[in-house]
CSV table of C-alpha atoms in Angstrom, one decimal:
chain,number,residue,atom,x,y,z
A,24,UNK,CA,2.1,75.7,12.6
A,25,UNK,CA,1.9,78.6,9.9
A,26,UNK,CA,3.1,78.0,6.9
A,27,UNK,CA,4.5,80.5,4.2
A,28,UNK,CA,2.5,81.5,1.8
A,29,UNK,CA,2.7,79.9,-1.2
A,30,UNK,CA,4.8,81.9,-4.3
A,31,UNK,CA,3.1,82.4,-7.4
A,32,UNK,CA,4.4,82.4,-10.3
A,33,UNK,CA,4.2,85.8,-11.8
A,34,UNK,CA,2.4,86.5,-15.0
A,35,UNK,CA,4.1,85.5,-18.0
A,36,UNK,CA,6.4,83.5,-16.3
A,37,UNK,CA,7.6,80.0,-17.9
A,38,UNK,CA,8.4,78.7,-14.2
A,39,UNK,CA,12.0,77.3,-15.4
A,40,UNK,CA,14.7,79.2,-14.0
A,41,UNK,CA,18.2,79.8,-16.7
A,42,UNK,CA,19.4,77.3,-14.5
A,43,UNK,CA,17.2,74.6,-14.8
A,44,UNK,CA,17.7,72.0,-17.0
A,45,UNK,CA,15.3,72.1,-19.0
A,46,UNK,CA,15.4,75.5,-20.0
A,47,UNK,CA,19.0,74.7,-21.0
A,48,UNK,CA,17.2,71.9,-23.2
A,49,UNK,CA,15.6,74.1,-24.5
A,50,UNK,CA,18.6,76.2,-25.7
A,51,UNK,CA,20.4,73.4,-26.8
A,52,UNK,CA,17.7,72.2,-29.0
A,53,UNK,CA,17.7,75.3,-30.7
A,54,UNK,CA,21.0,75.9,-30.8
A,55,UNK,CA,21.6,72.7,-32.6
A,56,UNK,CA,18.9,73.4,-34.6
A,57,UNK,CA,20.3,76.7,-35.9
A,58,UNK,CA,23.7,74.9,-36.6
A,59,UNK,CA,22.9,72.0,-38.6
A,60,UNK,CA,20.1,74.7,-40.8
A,61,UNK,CA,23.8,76.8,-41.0
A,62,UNK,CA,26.0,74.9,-41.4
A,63,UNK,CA,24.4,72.9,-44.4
A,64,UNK,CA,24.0,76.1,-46.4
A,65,UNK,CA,27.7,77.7,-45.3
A,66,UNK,CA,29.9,74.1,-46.6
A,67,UNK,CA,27.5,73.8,-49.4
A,68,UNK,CA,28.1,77.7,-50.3
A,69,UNK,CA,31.4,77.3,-49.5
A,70,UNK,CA,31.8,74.5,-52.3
A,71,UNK,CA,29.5,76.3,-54.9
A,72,UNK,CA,32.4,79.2,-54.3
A,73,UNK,CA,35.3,76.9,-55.4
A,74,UNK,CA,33.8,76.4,-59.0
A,75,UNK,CA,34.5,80.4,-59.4
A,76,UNK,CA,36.2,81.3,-62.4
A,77,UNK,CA,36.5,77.2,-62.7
A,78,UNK,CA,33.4,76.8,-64.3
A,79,UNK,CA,32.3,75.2,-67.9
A,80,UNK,CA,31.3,78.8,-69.3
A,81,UNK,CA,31.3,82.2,-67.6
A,82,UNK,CA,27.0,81.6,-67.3
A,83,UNK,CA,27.5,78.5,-65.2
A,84,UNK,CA,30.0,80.7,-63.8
A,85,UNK,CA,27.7,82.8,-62.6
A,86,UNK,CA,24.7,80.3,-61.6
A,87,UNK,CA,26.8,78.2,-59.2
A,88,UNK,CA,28.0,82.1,-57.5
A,89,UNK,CA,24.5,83.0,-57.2
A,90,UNK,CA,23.8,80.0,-55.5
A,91,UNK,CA,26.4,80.1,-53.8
A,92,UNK,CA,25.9,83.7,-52.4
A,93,UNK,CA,22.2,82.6,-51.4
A,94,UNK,CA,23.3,80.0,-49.5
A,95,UNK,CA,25.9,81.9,-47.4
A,96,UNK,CA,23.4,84.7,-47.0
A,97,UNK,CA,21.0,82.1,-45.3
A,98,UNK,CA,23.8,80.7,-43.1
A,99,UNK,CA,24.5,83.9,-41.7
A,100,UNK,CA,21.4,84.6,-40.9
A,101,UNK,CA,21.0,81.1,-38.9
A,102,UNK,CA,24.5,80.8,-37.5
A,103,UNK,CA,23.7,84.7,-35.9
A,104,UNK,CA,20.7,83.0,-34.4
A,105,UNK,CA,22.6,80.0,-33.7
A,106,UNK,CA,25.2,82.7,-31.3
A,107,UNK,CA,22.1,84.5,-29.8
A,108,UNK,CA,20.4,81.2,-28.8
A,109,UNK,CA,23.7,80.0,-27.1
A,110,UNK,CA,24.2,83.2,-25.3
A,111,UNK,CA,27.7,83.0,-25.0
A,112,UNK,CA,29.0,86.5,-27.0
A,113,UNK,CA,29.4,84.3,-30.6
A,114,UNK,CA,28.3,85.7,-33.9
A,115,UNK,CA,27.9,84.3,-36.8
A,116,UNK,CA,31.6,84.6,-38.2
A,117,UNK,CA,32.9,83.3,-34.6
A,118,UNK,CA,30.9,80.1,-35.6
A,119,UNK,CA,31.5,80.0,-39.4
A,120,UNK,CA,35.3,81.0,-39.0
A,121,UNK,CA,36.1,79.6,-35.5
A,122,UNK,CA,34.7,76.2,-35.2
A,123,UNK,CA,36.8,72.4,-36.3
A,124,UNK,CA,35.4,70.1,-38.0
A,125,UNK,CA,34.0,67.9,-35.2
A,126,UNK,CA,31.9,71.1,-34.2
A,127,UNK,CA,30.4,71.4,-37.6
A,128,UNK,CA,26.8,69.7,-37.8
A,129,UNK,CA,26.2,69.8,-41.4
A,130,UNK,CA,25.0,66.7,-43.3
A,131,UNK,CA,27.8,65.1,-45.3
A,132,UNK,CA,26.3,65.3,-48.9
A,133,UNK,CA,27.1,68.9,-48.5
A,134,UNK,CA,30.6,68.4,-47.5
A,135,UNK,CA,31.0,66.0,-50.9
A,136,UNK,CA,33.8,67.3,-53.5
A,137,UNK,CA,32.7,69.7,-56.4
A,138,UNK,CA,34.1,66.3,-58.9
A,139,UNK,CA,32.9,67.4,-62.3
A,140,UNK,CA,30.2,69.8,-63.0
A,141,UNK,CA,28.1,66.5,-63.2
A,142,UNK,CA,28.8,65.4,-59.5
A,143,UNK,CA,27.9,69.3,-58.5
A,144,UNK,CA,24.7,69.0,-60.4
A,145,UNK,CA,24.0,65.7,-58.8
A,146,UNK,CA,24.4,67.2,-54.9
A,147,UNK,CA,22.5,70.7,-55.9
A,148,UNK,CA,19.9,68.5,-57.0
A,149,UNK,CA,19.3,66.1,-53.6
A,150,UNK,CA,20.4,69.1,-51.6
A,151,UNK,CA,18.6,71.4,-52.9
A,152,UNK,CA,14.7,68.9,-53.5
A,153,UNK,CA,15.2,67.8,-49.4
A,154,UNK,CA,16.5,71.8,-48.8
A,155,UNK,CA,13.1,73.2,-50.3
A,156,UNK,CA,11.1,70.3,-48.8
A,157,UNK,CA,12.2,71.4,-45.6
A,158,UNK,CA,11.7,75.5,-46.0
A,159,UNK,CA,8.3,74.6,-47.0
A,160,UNK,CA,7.6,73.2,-43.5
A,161,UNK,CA,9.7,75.6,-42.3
A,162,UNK,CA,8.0,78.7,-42.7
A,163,UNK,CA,5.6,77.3,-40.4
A,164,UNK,CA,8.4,77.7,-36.9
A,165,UNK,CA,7.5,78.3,-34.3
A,166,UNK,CA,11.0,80.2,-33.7
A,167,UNK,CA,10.5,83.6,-35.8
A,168,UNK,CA,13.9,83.8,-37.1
A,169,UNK,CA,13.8,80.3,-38.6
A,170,UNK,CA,10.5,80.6,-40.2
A,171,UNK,CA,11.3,84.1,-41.6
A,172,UNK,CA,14.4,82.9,-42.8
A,173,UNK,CA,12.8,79.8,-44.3
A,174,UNK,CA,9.9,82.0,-45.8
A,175,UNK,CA,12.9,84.3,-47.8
A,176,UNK,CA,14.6,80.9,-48.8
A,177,UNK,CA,12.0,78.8,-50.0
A,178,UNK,CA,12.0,80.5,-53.3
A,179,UNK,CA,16.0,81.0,-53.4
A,180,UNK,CA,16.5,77.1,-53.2
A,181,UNK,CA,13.1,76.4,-55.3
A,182,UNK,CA,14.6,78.1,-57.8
A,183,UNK,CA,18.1,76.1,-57.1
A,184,UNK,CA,16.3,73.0,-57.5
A,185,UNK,CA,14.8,73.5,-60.9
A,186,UNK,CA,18.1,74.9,-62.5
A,187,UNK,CA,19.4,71.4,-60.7
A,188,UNK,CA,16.9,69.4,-62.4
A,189,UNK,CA,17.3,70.8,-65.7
A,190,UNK,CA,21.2,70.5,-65.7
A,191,UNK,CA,20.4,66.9,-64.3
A,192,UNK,CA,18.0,65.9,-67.3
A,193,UNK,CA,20.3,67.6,-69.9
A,194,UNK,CA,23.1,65.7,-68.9
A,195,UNK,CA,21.8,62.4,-68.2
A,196,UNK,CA,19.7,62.6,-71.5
A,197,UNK,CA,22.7,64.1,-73.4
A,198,UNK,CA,25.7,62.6,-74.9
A,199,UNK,CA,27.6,59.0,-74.0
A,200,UNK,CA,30.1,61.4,-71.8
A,201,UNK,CA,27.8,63.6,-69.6
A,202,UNK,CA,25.7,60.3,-69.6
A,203,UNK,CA,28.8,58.7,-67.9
A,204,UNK,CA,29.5,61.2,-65.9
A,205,UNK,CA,26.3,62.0,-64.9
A,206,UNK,CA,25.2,58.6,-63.2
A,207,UNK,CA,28.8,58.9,-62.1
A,208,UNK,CA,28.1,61.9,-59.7
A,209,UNK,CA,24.6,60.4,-59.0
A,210,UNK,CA,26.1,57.0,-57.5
A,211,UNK,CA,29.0,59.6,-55.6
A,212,UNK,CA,26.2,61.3,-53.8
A,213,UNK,CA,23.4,58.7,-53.3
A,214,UNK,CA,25.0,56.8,-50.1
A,215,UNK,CA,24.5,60.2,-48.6
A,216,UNK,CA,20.5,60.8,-49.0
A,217,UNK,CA,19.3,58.7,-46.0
A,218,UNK,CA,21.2,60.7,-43.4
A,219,UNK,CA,19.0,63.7,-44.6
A,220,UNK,CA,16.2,62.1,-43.0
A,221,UNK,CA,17.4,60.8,-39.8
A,222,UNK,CA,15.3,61.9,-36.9
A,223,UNK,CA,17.4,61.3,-34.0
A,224,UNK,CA,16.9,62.9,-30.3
A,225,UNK,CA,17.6,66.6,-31.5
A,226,UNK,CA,15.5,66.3,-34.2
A,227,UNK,CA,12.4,65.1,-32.5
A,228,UNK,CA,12.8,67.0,-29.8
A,229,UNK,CA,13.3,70.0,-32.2
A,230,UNK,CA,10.1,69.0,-34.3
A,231,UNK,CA,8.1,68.4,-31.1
A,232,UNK,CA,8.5,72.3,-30.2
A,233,UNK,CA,7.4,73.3,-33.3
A,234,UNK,CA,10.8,74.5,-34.0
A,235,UNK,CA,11.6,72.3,-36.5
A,236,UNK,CA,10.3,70.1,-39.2
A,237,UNK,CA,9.5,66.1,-39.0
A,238,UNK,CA,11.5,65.1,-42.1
A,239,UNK,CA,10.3,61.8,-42.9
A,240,UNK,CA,7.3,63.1,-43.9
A,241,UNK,CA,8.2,64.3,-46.7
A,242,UNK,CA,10.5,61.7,-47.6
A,243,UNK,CA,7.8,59.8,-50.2
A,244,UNK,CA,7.3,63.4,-51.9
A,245,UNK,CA,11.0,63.7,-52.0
A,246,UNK,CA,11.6,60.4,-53.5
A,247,UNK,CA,8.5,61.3,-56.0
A,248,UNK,CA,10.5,64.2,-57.2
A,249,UNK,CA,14.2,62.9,-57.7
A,250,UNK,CA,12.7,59.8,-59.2
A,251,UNK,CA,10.3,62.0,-61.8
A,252,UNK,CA,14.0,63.8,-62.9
A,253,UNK,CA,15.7,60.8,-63.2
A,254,UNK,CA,13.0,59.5,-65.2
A,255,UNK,CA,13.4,62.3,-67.8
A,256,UNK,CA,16.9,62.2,-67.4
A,257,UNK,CA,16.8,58.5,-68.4
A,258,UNK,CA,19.0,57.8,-65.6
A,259,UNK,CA,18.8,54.7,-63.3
A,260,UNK,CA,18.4,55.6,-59.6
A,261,UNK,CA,21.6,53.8,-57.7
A,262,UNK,CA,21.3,51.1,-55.9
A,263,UNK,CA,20.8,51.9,-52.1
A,264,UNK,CA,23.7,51.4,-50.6
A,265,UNK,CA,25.0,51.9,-46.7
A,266,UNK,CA,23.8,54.7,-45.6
A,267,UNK,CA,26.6,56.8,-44.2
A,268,UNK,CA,25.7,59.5,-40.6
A,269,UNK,CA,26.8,61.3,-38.1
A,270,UNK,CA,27.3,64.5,-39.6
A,271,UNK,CA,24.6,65.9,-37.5
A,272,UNK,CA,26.8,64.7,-34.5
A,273,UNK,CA,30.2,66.3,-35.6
A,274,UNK,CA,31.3,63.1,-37.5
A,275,UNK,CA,32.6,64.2,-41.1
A,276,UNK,CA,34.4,62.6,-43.7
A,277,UNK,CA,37.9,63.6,-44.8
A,278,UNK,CA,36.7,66.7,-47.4
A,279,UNK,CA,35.7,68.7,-45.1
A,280,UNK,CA,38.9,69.6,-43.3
A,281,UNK,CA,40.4,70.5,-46.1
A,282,UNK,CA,37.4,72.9,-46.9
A,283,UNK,CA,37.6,74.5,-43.5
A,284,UNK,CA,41.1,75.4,-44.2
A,285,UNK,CA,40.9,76.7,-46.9
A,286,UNK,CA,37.4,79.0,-45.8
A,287,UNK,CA,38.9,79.9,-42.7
A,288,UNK,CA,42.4,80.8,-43.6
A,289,UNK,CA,41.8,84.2,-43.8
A,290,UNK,CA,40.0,85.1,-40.9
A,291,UNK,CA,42.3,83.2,-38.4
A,292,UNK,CA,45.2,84.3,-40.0
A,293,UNK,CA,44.6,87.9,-39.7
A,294,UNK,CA,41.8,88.3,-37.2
A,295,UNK,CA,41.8,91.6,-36.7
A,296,UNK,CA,41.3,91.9,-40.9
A,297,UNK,CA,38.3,93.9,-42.3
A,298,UNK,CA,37.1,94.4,-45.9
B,12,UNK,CA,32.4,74.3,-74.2
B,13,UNK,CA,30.8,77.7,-74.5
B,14,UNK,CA,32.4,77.7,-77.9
B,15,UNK,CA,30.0,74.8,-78.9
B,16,UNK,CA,26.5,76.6,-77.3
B,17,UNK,CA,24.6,79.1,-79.5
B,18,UNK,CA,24.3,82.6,-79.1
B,19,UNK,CA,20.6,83.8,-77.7
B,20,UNK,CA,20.0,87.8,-77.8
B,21,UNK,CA,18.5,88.6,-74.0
B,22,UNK,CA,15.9,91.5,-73.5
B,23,UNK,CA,15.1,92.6,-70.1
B,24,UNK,CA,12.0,94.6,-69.1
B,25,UNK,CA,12.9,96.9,-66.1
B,26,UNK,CA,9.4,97.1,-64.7
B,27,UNK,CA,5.6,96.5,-65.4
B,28,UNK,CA,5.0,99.1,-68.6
B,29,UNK,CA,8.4,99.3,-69.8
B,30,UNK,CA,9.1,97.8,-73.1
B,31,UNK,CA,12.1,95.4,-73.2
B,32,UNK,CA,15.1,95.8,-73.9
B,33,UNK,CA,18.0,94.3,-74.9
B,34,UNK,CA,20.9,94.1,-72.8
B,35,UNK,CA,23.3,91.6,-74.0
B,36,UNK,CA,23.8,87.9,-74.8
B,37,UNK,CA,24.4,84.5,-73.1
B,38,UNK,CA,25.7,81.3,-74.3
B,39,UNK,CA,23.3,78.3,-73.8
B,40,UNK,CA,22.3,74.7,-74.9
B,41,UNK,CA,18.4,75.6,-75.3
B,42,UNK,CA,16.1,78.3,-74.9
B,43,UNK,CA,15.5,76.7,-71.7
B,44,UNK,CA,18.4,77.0,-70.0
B,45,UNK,CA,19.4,80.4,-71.8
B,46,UNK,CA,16.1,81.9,-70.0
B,47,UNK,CA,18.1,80.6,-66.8
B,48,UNK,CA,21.6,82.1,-67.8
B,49,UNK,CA,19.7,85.5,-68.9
B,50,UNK,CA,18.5,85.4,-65.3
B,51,UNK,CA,21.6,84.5,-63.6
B,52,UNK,CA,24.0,86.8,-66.1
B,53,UNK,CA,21.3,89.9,-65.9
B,54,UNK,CA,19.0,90.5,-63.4
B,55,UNK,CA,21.3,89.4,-60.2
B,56,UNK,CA,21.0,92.9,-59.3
B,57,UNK,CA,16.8,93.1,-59.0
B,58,UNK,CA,17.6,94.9,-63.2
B,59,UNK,CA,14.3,93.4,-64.3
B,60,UNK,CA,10.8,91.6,-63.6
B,61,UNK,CA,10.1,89.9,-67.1
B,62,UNK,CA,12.8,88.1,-69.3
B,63,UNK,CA,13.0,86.8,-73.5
B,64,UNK,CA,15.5,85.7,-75.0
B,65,UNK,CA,16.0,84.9,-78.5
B,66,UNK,CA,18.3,83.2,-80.5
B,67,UNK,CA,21.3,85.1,-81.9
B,68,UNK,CA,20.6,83.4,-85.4
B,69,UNK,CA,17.1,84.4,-85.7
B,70,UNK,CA,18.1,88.5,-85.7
B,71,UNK,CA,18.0,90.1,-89.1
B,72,UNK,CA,20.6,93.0,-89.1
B,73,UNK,CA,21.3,95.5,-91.3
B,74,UNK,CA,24.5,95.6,-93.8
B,75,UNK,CA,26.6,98.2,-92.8
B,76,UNK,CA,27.8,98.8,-96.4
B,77,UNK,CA,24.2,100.0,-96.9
B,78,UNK,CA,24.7,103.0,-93.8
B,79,UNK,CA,24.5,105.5,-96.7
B,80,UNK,CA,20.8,104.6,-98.4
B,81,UNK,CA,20.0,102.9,-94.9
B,82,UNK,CA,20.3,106.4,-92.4
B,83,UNK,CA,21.7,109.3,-94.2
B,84,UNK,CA,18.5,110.5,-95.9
B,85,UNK,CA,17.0,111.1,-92.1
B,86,UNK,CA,19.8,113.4,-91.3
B,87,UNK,CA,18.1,116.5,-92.7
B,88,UNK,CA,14.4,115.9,-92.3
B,89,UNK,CA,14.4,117.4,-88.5
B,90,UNK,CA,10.7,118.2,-88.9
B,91,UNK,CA,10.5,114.4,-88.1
B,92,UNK,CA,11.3,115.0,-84.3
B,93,UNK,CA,8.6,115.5,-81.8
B,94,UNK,CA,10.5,118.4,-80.7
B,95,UNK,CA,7.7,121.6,-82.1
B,96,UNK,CA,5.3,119.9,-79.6
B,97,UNK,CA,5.0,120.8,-75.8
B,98,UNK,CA,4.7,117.6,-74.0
B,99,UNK,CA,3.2,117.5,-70.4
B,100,UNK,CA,5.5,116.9,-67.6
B,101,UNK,CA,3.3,114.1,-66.5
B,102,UNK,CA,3.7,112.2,-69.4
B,103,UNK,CA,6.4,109.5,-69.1
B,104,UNK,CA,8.7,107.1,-70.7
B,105,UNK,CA,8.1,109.6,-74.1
């Protein structure tokens, strides 16, 4: 009996079909990707925007904006991405403005109250060590938005980490007060470390493709470098203590909420304002 | 607490071959951190590629009681000025 001829796959071709599902994989890898790179630097931004007109003196002032302003300019560059890879008509703002909380992927150090302008210095500096880490590796995507994105960040958030550092060690190695208040913020934001280098099923997946980074590989260098600043600092690294996930998964903790209201107020309020 | 930081004099240079200049002050702990405020306070807006800063202290300034002896007797000595020369139009930063 004659059979059809066989169908070829024309050239260029990935033979997966929008429908199958592991093209939609595929997306949803990246999509998650693109939302927990995002999100991290929109809450975090988000936070360093609250110390505004707040701060100790109007040049810290100024620091924490700039690195605050950095951070939002990466998110929207991921959380664009983040809409295209979905496919389904949201841009950035939709997913910064229009998202709750258990949508949000973000890490939960970032999420972390501003506390003193010790406990801030404490977050910019695990954030910001794993944050550089990461854009290092980064730059090397196999997705060309992340790794151009990552290439233009790398020295934004090297440069974050330093001014962290040196806040860090002035403190720490200061008076009895920012001493205090120093290891004070340290032991606030040090339960939240490990979840920065969970790899679970996204993750792999994401660093299997190339698209992402395998995290625990740099964790020893990580450790390496907060432990050389605390050194100087003369501060004790805290205890470990449970580590506390999920925010990769949606699960947050009870700050970020109130954050969200307050960021996306505006927008929801009055959607159809402009400025 | 900016009350209880020192004073530190910040001088920006706009681009390779320019001399710097100063533009203003910041408040900071050490010369470290002043470098940092400089940059943050000054060159947010891509103003500069090369930073010092130097502490307020340090500046030796003229008296203004002594404006008289100090930058009257210039006043009349125009032959001074560069101006009876014809400089090239290629020739910047004069």
């Amino acid at each position: 009996m004659a059979s059809l001829p066989p169908i070829d796959v024309p050239t260029g071709a990935t033979g997966k079909g929008a429908f199958d599902s592991s093209a939609e994989e595929a997306r949803s890898v990246l999509f998650e990707t693109l939302l927990r790179l995002g999100d991290d630097s929109l809450i975090l931004g988000q936070r360093l925007g609250e110390w505004c007109g707040h701060a100790p003196s109007v040049e810290v002032d100024l620091s924490l904006a700039n690195m605050g302003l950095d951070l939002i300019g990466q998110a929207t560059h991921f959380l664009n991405a983040a809409g295209a890879a979905e496919g389904r008509g949201r841009d950035g703002d939709a997913l910064a403005f229009h998202r709750d909380v258990l949508d949000f992927r973000n890490c939960w150090l970032v999420e972390q109250p501003n506390g003193d302008f010790a406990q801030t210095m404490a977050r910019q500096l695990l954030f910001s060590t794993w944050q550089q880490l990461l854009f290092e590796r980064l730059t090397a995507s196999t997705d060309e938005t992340i790794a151009a994105v990552a290439a233009k960040a790398v020295k934004e958030v090297t440069y974050h980490a330093e001014l962290a550092s040196e806040w860090v060690i002035r403190l720490g190695d200061g008076t009895e007060e920012s001493r205090r208040r120093m290891q004070d913020g340290l032991d606030w934001m040090w339960r939240f470390v490990p979840e920065l280098f969970e790899m679970d099923a996204v993750a792999t997946e994401a660093a299997a493709r190339g698209i992402g980074a395998d995290v625990v590989a740099f964790r020893a260098d990580y450790d390496a470098r907060i432990a050389a600043v605390l050194a100087e600092a003369t501060l004790a690294a805290p205890k470990d203590q449970r580590p506390i996930l999920g925010g990769r998964r949606g699960h947050h903790g009870e700050h970020l909420g109130h954050l969200l209201a307050v960021m996306q107020f505006l927008p929801r309020t009055y959607p159809d304002a402009t400025w | 607490m900016s009350k209880d930081w020192p004073l530190w004099e910040v001088f920006v240079r706009a681009k390779g071959g320019m001399s710097h200049r100063h533009v203003g002050s910041v408040h900071a702990p050490d010369a470290e951190i002043a470098l940092r405020h400089a940059r943050d306070t000054y060159t947010r807006r891509m103003e500069g590629v090369s930073l010092w800063v130097v502490p307020s202290a340090q500046i030796v300034a003229s008296d203004p009681a002594d404006d008289g002896p100090m930058f009257e007797p210039a006043e009349d000595k125009i032959y001074r000025h560069p101006t009876f020369y014809d400089i090239p139009d290629d020739v910047k930063h004069i």
